[in-house]
């Protein structure tokens, strides 16, 4: 793991069809997701992050849009 990570920042249009899971990040304080990140993710989990203070999600990120397949 990454026990000392304080900030998780992912740019726009990354991981469009992947799941977004953040677990057991003891030092994490901030999550920032750019536009359309994880846009088609139907499964999102953020748990066991006791120091998390802010989650910034830009337009169309984590929308949960089903795949066209």
PDB file of C-alpha atoms in Angstrom:
ATOM      1  CA  UNK A   1       0.000   0.000   0.000  1.00  0.00           C
ATOM      2  CA  UNK A   2       0.818   3.661   0.209  1.00  0.00           C
ATOM      3  CA  UNK A   3       0.526   4.426   3.929  1.00  0.00           C
ATOM      4  CA  UNK A   4       1.869   7.996   3.729  1.00  0.00           C
ATOM      5  CA  UNK A   5      -0.064   9.176   0.635  1.00  0.00           C
ATOM      6  CA  UNK A   6      -1.961  12.380   1.469  1.00  0.00           C
ATOM      7  CA  UNK A   7      -3.394  13.391  -1.906  1.00  0.00           C
ATOM      8  CA  UNK A   8      -4.778  11.292  -4.767  1.00  0.00           C
ATOM      9  CA  UNK A   9      -5.219  13.296  -7.966  1.00  0.00           C
ATOM     10  CA  UNK A  10      -6.198  11.707 -11.285  1.00  0.00           C
ATOM     11  CA  UNK A  11      -6.379  13.775 -14.474  1.00  0.00           C
ATOM     12  CA  UNK A  12      -9.253  14.048 -16.917  1.00  0.00           C
ATOM     13  CA  UNK A  13     -10.419  11.171 -19.144  1.00  0.00           C
ATOM     14  CA  UNK A  14      -8.497   8.475 -17.234  1.00  0.00           C
ATOM     15  CA  UNK A  15      -9.769   4.973 -16.481  1.00  0.00           C
ATOM     16  CA  UNK A  16     -13.127   5.546 -18.177  1.00  0.00           C
ATOM     17  CA  UNK A  17     -14.384   1.965 -17.719  1.00  0.00           C
ATOM     18  CA  UNK A  18     -12.577   0.947 -14.513  1.00  0.00           C
ATOM     19  CA  UNK A  19     -13.893   0.548 -10.967  1.00  0.00           C
ATOM     20  CA  UNK A  20     -12.907   3.209  -8.438  1.00  0.00           C
ATOM     21  CA  UNK A  21     -11.916   1.809  -5.058  1.00  0.00           C
ATOM     22  CA  UNK A  22      -9.935   3.494  -2.296  1.00  0.00           C
ATOM     23  CA  UNK A  23      -9.526   1.445   0.880  1.00  0.00           C
ATOM     24  CA  UNK A  24      -7.441   1.620   4.048  1.00  0.00           C
ATOM     25  CA  UNK A  25      -5.551   4.789   3.207  1.00  0.00           C
ATOM     26  CA  UNK A  26      -4.584   5.933   6.706  1.00  0.00           C
ATOM     27  CA  UNK A  27      -3.075   9.304   5.708  1.00  0.00           C
ATOM     28  CA  UNK A  28      -5.199  10.234   2.683  1.00  0.00           C
ATOM     29  CA  UNK A  29      -6.712  13.713   3.054  1.00  0.00           C
ATOM     30  CA  UNK A  30      -7.824  14.656  -0.477  1.00  0.00           C
ATOM     31  CA  UNK A  31      -9.172  12.877  -3.553  1.00  0.00           C
ATOM     32  CA  UNK A  32      -9.427  14.805  -6.816  1.00  0.00           C
ATOM     33  CA  UNK A  33     -10.840  13.269 -10.005  1.00  0.00           C
ATOM     34  CA  UNK A  34     -10.698  15.090 -13.337  1.00  0.00           C
ATOM     35  CA  UNK A  35     -13.486  15.298 -15.889  1.00  0.00           C
ATOM     36  CA  UNK A  36     -14.851  11.956 -17.130  1.00  0.00           C
ATOM     37  CA  UNK A  37     -12.586   9.850 -14.883  1.00  0.00           C
ATOM     38  CA  UNK A  38     -14.151   6.473 -14.162  1.00  0.00           C
ATOM     39  CA  UNK A  39     -17.133   7.660 -16.223  1.00  0.00           C
ATOM     40  CA  UNK A  40     -18.522   4.160 -16.765  1.00  0.00           C
ATOM     41  CA  UNK A  41     -17.677   2.830 -13.315  1.00  0.00           C
ATOM     42  CA  UNK A  42     -20.644   1.008 -11.837  1.00  0.00           C
ATOM     43  CA  UNK A  43     -18.755   0.270  -8.607  1.00  0.00           C
ATOM     44  CA  UNK A  44     -17.254   2.979  -6.379  1.00  0.00           C
ATOM     45  CA  UNK A  45     -15.885   2.460  -2.854  1.00  0.00           C
ATOM     46  CA  UNK A  46     -14.157   4.866  -0.475  1.00  0.00           C
ATOM     47  CA  UNK A  47     -13.692   3.329   2.969  1.00  0.00           C
ATOM     48  CA  UNK A  48     -11.349   3.258   5.945  1.00  0.00           C
ATOM     49  CA  UNK A  49      -9.792   6.638   5.148  1.00  0.00           C
ATOM     50  CA  UNK A  50      -9.991   8.301   8.589  1.00  0.00           C
ATOM     51  CA  UNK A  51      -8.216  11.554   7.611  1.00  0.00           C
ATOM     52  CA  UNK A  52     -10.136  12.164   4.373  1.00  0.00           C
ATOM     53  CA  UNK A  53     -11.354  15.772   4.345  1.00  0.00           C
ATOM     54  CA  UNK A  54     -12.350  16.455   0.740  1.00  0.00           C
ATOM     55  CA  UNK A  55     -13.403  14.690  -2.434  1.00  0.00           C
ATOM     56  CA  UNK A  56     -13.463  16.842  -5.565  1.00  0.00           C
ATOM     57  CA  UNK A  57     -15.161  15.201  -8.558  1.00  0.00           C
ATOM     58  CA  UNK A  58     -15.238  17.082 -11.853  1.00  0.00           C
ATOM     59  CA  UNK A  59     -17.952  16.912 -14.509  1.00  0.00           C
ATOM     60  CA  UNK A  60     -18.990  13.414 -15.697  1.00  0.00           C
ATOM     61  CA  UNK A  61     -16.612  11.576 -13.356  1.00  0.00           C
ATOM     62  CA  UNK A  62     -18.105   8.505 -11.617  1.00  0.00           C
ATOM     63  CA  UNK A  63     -21.329   8.786 -13.617  1.00  0.00           C
ATOM     64  CA  UNK A  64     -21.978   5.058 -13.739  1.00  0.00           C
ATOM     65  CA  UNK A  65     -22.891   5.077 -17.416  1.00  0.00           C
ATOM     66  CA  UNK A  66     -23.343   1.604 -18.829  1.00  0.00           C
ATOM     67  CA  UNK A  67     -21.053   0.525 -21.640  1.00  0.00           C
ATOM     68  CA  UNK A  68     -22.317   0.649 -25.217  1.00  0.00           C
ATOM     69  CA  UNK A  69     -21.190  -2.964 -25.673  1.00  0.00           C
TER      70      UNK A  69
END
